[in-house]
Structures are given as C-alpha cells and as structure tokens.
Amino acid sequence: MSIILDKVNFVYSEETAYQIQALKDVNLEIKDGQFIGIIGHTGSGKSTLIKLIMQYYNDYTGSIYCDAVDIRAIPKKALYGRLAMIHQKVFMFDDSLKNNITMYQDYGDDELSEVIKKAGLEEVVKNNPLGLEQRVGENGKNLSGGEQQRIAIARALLKKSEVLILDEATSSLDNAVAARIENTVLAQNNMMAIVITHKLVENILRQYDGIIVMHKGQIAEYGTFDELMEMKAKFYSLFMLNN
C-alpha cells in the first residue's frame, strides 16, 4: 500500500466562526513497507494528518490517495480493514487475554501463537498460570500500559493490517518501555508503520526510513535521522533539547 497527500489543507471551524488552520499545503508520499516517524510540538498538525488519513474528517481541500484511489471513495469499513490505529489508551474489556486479542473472532492456534510472539506477549502468557485465559480486568487494570499496547499490536497483526499507525501511543510510557514498543513495531515485516512520537531516542529514530517534522501545520523537514541532524534546523533543535 502507498499513501499520498497532495496539497492537503484542513481548517478546524468552531461554532464561534473562529478558525484554526491545522494543515497547510501538505504534500507527502509514504511507500509500501516504509517506517515513518512524525514529530513536532503540540498543535503542529501531527495527529490531524493521521486523522485525515483515517477519514475522521472529509472537509479538507486537496487529495489523499490510498494505492492511487482517493480515500473519500473508500468505505470506512474497507479502509479500516487495511489500516489499524493504536491510541494512547487501548480499548480493553473485562474478559480473557485471548478474547481481548482476537476480539471474539475465530483464529487458529498457530496463527494466534505467531502474533503473540511478534507482538512480544509471550512473557505475559507464560508468566500467568491461566495463560491466554487470564483475565485482563476492567479497562485492562491487570496489565501494564506497555502490555496493553502490545495487545493492540497483536490485534492489528491478526487482522493482517497493511498499515499500523501509532498516534502518540507511547507518550504515557517511560522511555525504556516506549522504546521496546517501537522496536516491536519496527520488527514487523510486510507492513507500513507511521508513528507519532515524543520519545526522541536515537537508536529508534535511526531505524525509520524517514522522519517528518511538523511545524504550524506544515511539513517543515523530512529525511533520515542523519540527514536531519546534518541540517541543524528544527529536528536538530528538538533532538538536542530532549537528549
């Protein structure tokens, strides 16, 4: 799958007629299988960009294409069958670990075991006598935030999503746990990943095919870690400030 944004502009319109331009003339191409990081200050347009790709809003100007098809022409159910988004708070229900992963769909044992391994959930299963039948508790209270994120990754892998999007999913986790989650995503094959992150960890950032730096609704910079560091501009400042 490829995703292309062509001259995309988007304005949040309030009832008071006060308007906020969230994206300004954004042009971007993400190719099949690429791993892309998105960084920027709060309000820079990071999450808005993702929300438009996920069809949260359709009242933008310009075009967004998924495999050369305008996403406005793709039914949401079909789009969400190909894209999976993980938020900071993962939806969990008070049932078994297995049912929280499979969402009550039927999968073979081998298939389930494979995604548990790929999502890094093996220890969670092995360390509880009930294994996959252990209860996660109301809102996942029996699991850590990192474990809940891994369940969300396992869900995406089970439904064979072509694109995995993390919308600041690791922002509430400590740096070590967040790095393990991002490494888990980066280890997946045959999947595009788009990760909005505040965790500017060098060994993670170096693994991305490209890093987008958002500023005031625009793509201010784009390149690999080394390319952006050599520019000594916005990315360089953000990275040095956080390290």
Short mmCIF file of C-alpha atoms in Angstrom, two decimals:
data_model
loop_
_atom_site.label_atom_id
_atom_site.label_comp_id
_atom_site.label_asym_id
_atom_site.label_seq_id
_atom_site.Cartn_x
_atom_site.Cartn_y
_atom_site.Cartn_z
CA MET A 1 0.00 0.00 0.00
CA SER A 2 1.10 3.55 -0.68
CA ILE A 3 -0.36 6.73 0.83
CA ILE A 4 -0.11 10.09 -0.94
CA LEU A 5 -1.20 13.52 0.29
CA ASP A 6 -1.46 16.12 -2.46
CA LYS A 7 -1.77 19.79 -1.48
CA VAL A 8 -3.87 18.99 1.58
CA ASN A 9 -5.28 21.87 3.65
CA PHE A 10 -7.57 21.49 6.64
CA VAL A 11 -9.27 24.04 8.89
CA TYR A 12 -10.98 23.32 12.20
CA SER A 13 -14.11 25.50 12.21
CA GLU A 14 -15.61 26.36 15.58
CA GLU A 15 -19.22 27.41 16.26
CA THR A 16 -17.91 30.87 17.08
CA ALA A 17 -16.62 31.09 13.48
CA TYR A 18 -13.10 31.08 14.88
CA GLN A 19 -10.99 29.01 12.51
CA ILE A 20 -7.78 27.13 13.10
CA GLN A 21 -5.81 26.03 10.07
CA ALA A 22 -4.38 22.70 11.17
CA LEU A 23 -2.71 21.67 7.92
CA LYS A 24 -1.30 23.91 5.19
CA ASP A 25 -0.46 22.65 1.71
CA VAL A 26 0.84 19.27 2.86
CA ASN A 27 2.46 17.05 0.23
CA LEU A 28 3.68 13.61 1.23
CA GLU A 29 4.23 10.13 -0.17
CA ILE A 30 4.66 7.08 2.05
CA LYS A 31 5.61 3.98 0.13
CA ASP A 32 4.67 0.38 0.76
CA GLY A 33 6.51 -1.11 3.72
CA GLN A 34 8.12 2.13 4.89
CA PHE A 35 8.52 3.03 8.55
CA ILE A 36 7.87 6.73 9.11
CA GLY A 37 8.20 8.76 12.30
CA ILE A 38 6.32 12.02 12.87
CA ILE A 39 7.49 14.54 15.45
CA GLY A 40 6.66 18.12 16.35
CA HIS A 41 5.38 20.33 19.14
CA THR A 42 1.79 20.07 20.41
CA GLY A 43 -0.56 21.65 17.88
CA SER A 44 1.85 21.24 14.98
CA GLY A 45 -0.60 19.10 12.97
CA LYS A 46 0.74 15.60 13.67
CA SER A 47 -2.50 14.00 14.83
CA THR A 48 -4.60 15.95 12.33
CA LEU A 49 -2.59 14.48 9.46
CA ILE A 50 -3.29 10.97 10.77
CA LYS A 51 -6.97 11.70 11.37
CA LEU A 52 -7.42 12.75 7.74
CA ILE A 53 -5.79 9.53 6.54
CA MET A 54 -8.20 7.62 8.80
CA GLN A 55 -11.23 9.51 7.37
CA TYR A 56 -12.12 11.23 10.64
CA TYR A 57 -12.75 14.33 8.54
CA ASN A 58 -13.52 14.72 4.84
CA ASP A 59 -13.91 18.51 4.59
CA TYR A 60 -10.33 19.20 3.56
CA THR A 61 -9.02 20.57 0.28
CA GLY A 62 -6.54 18.68 -1.82
CA SER A 63 -6.46 14.89 -2.12
CA ILE A 64 -5.39 11.85 -0.13
CA TYR A 65 -4.79 8.65 -2.05
CA CYS A 66 -4.52 5.06 -0.88
CA ASP A 67 -3.00 2.98 -3.69
CA ALA A 68 -3.96 5.71 -6.18
CA VAL A 69 -7.62 5.68 -5.01
CA ASP A 70 -9.00 8.82 -3.36
CA ILE A 71 -9.79 7.76 0.20
CA ARG A 72 -13.07 9.66 0.09
CA ALA A 73 -14.20 6.94 -2.34
CA ILE A 74 -13.20 4.10 0.01
CA PRO A 75 -15.87 2.95 2.52
CA LYS A 76 -14.62 3.33 6.09
CA LYS A 77 -15.10 -0.37 6.83
CA ALA A 78 -12.89 -1.29 3.89
CA LEU A 79 -10.29 1.33 4.85
CA TYR A 80 -10.19 0.21 8.48
CA GLY A 81 -9.71 -3.34 7.28
CA ARG A 82 -6.37 -2.23 5.85
CA LEU A 83 -5.29 0.37 8.41
CA ALA A 84 -5.06 -0.04 12.18
CA MET A 85 -4.54 2.84 14.59
CA ILE A 86 -3.29 2.50 18.15
CA HIS A 87 -4.02 5.31 20.59
CA GLN A 88 -2.51 6.09 23.97
CA LYS A 89 -5.48 4.39 25.64
CA VAL A 90 -6.22 0.93 24.28
CA PHE A 91 -9.81 -0.29 24.44
CA MET A 92 -9.95 -3.30 26.79
CA PHE A 93 -12.84 -5.24 28.25
CA ASP A 94 -13.07 -7.42 31.36
CA ASP A 95 -12.55 -10.80 29.74
CA SER A 96 -9.74 -13.20 28.91
CA LEU A 97 -6.46 -12.14 27.35
CA LYS A 98 -7.34 -14.32 24.36
CA ASN A 99 -10.68 -12.62 23.73
CA ASN A 100 -9.07 -9.20 24.07
CA ILE A 101 -6.60 -10.15 21.36
CA THR A 102 -8.99 -11.93 19.00
CA MET A 103 -11.96 -9.62 19.63
CA TYR A 104 -14.14 -12.78 19.64
CA GLN A 105 -13.12 -13.75 16.11
CA ASP A 106 -12.02 -17.31 15.31
CA TYR A 107 -8.32 -17.81 14.65
CA GLY A 108 -6.22 -20.95 14.57
CA ASP A 109 -3.89 -21.73 17.48
CA ASP A 110 -0.80 -21.44 15.27
CA GLU A 111 -1.88 -18.06 13.94
CA LEU A 112 -2.62 -16.79 17.43
CA SER A 113 0.72 -18.08 18.77
CA GLU A 114 2.54 -16.34 15.93
CA VAL A 115 1.06 -12.89 16.60
CA ILE A 116 1.59 -13.30 20.35
CA LYS A 117 5.28 -13.85 19.62
CA LYS A 118 5.52 -10.99 17.12
CA ALA A 119 3.74 -8.58 19.47
CA GLY A 120 6.01 -9.52 22.37
CA LEU A 121 3.28 -11.02 24.54
CA GLU A 122 4.90 -14.40 25.18
CA GLU A 123 6.05 -13.49 28.69
CA VAL A 124 2.59 -12.21 29.63
CA VAL A 125 1.13 -15.57 28.64
CA LYS A 126 3.89 -17.69 30.20
CA ASN A 127 4.05 -15.80 33.50
CA ASN A 128 0.41 -16.42 34.36
CA PRO A 129 -0.83 -19.95 35.22
CA LEU A 130 -4.01 -19.28 33.24
CA GLY A 131 -2.08 -18.33 30.13
CA LEU A 132 -4.41 -16.94 27.48
CA GLU A 133 -7.39 -17.44 29.81
CA GLN A 134 -6.14 -14.91 32.38
CA ARG A 135 -8.49 -12.00 32.96
CA VAL A 136 -7.26 -8.58 31.96
CA GLY A 137 -9.64 -6.82 34.37
CA GLU A 138 -11.88 -3.82 33.83
CA ASN A 139 -10.21 -1.41 31.39
CA GLY A 140 -7.21 -3.75 31.39
CA LYS A 141 -6.31 -2.95 35.00
CA ASN A 142 -4.40 -6.23 35.41
CA LEU A 143 -1.99 -5.28 32.62
CA SER A 144 0.64 -2.58 32.31
CA GLY A 145 0.32 0.19 29.74
CA GLY A 146 3.03 -1.44 27.62
CA GLU A 147 1.23 -4.79 27.71
CA GLN A 148 -1.98 -3.16 26.59
CA GLN A 149 -0.16 -1.55 23.66
CA ARG A 150 1.16 -4.99 22.67
CA ILE A 151 -2.38 -6.35 22.66
CA ALA A 152 -3.35 -3.59 20.25
CA ILE A 153 -0.40 -4.56 18.02
CA ALA A 154 -1.45 -8.23 18.17
CA ARG A 155 -4.98 -7.27 17.09
CA ALA A 156 -3.59 -5.42 14.06
CA LEU A 157 -1.36 -8.35 13.13
CA LEU A 158 -4.25 -10.81 13.43
CA LYS A 159 -6.42 -8.88 11.01
CA LYS A 160 -3.40 -8.54 8.70
CA SER A 161 -3.45 -4.75 8.61
CA GLU A 162 -1.25 -3.29 5.89
CA VAL A 163 -0.64 -0.08 7.83
CA LEU A 164 -0.06 0.33 11.56
CA ILE A 165 -0.44 3.86 12.94
CA LEU A 166 0.62 4.83 16.47
CA ASP A 167 -0.90 8.16 17.47
CA GLU A 168 1.28 9.12 20.45
CA ALA A 169 0.52 5.63 21.76
CA THR A 170 3.68 5.51 23.87
CA SER A 171 3.53 9.02 25.32
CA SER A 172 2.39 7.85 28.77
CA LEU A 173 5.02 5.09 28.97
CA ASP A 174 8.54 5.51 30.30
CA ASN A 175 11.31 5.75 27.74
CA ALA A 176 12.50 2.16 28.12
CA VAL A 177 9.03 0.65 27.67
CA ALA A 178 8.22 3.06 24.83
CA ALA A 179 11.43 2.03 23.05
CA ARG A 180 10.53 -1.65 23.36
CA ILE A 181 7.09 -0.99 21.88
CA GLU A 182 8.52 0.98 18.95
CA ASN A 183 11.14 -1.71 18.37
CA THR A 184 8.33 -4.27 18.25
CA VAL A 185 6.60 -2.23 15.55
CA LEU A 186 9.84 -1.78 13.60
CA ALA A 187 10.43 -5.54 13.69
CA GLN A 188 7.27 -6.29 11.70
CA ASN A 189 7.57 -7.29 8.04
CA ASN A 190 5.28 -6.51 5.11
CA MET A 191 3.65 -3.62 6.96
CA MET A 192 3.83 0.17 6.71
CA ALA A 193 4.19 1.91 10.06
CA ILE A 194 3.51 5.57 10.86
CA VAL A 195 4.50 6.54 14.39
CA ILE A 196 3.79 9.86 16.09
CA THR A 197 6.23 10.09 18.95
CA HIS A 198 7.66 12.45 21.57
CA LYS A 199 10.33 9.91 22.53
CA LEU A 200 13.37 11.07 20.57
CA VAL A 201 15.59 8.05 21.11
CA GLU A 202 18.47 7.92 18.65
CA ASN A 203 18.67 4.14 18.12
CA ILE A 204 14.92 4.12 17.37
CA LEU A 205 14.93 7.17 15.12
CA ARG A 206 17.80 5.75 13.08
CA GLN A 207 15.62 2.78 12.12
CA TYR A 208 12.96 4.89 10.41
CA ASP A 209 13.04 5.21 6.63
CA GLY A 210 12.00 8.82 7.06
CA ILE A 211 11.19 11.31 9.82
CA ILE A 212 8.59 14.04 9.29
CA VAL A 213 8.97 17.23 11.33
CA MET A 214 5.66 19.09 11.61
CA HIS A 215 5.56 22.82 12.41
CA LYS A 216 2.49 25.06 12.34
CA GLY A 217 0.54 22.64 10.14
CA GLN A 218 3.28 22.14 7.59
CA ILE A 219 5.97 19.57 6.91
CA ALA A 220 8.96 21.66 7.90
CA GLU A 221 11.56 18.94 7.36
CA TYR A 222 11.71 15.39 6.07
CA GLY A 223 14.61 12.97 5.91
CA THR A 224 16.54 10.25 7.70
CA PHE A 225 17.98 10.82 11.17
CA ASP A 226 21.43 11.61 9.80
CA GLU A 227 20.10 13.91 7.08
CA LEU A 228 18.04 15.90 9.56
CA MET A 229 20.88 16.16 12.06
CA GLU A 230 23.18 17.46 9.35
CA MET A 231 20.66 20.21 8.53
CA LYS A 232 20.96 21.56 12.10
CA ALA A 233 17.46 23.04 11.93
CA LYS A 234 14.18 22.15 13.70
CA PHE A 235 14.78 18.42 14.14
CA TYR A 236 18.30 19.05 15.40
CA SER A 237 16.97 21.53 17.99
CA LEU A 238 14.19 19.18 19.15
CA PHE A 239 16.56 16.24 19.43
CA MET A 240 19.23 18.16 21.34
CA LEU A 241 16.61 19.60 23.67
CA ASN A 242 15.36 16.12 24.52
CA ASN A 243 18.74 14.45 24.91
#
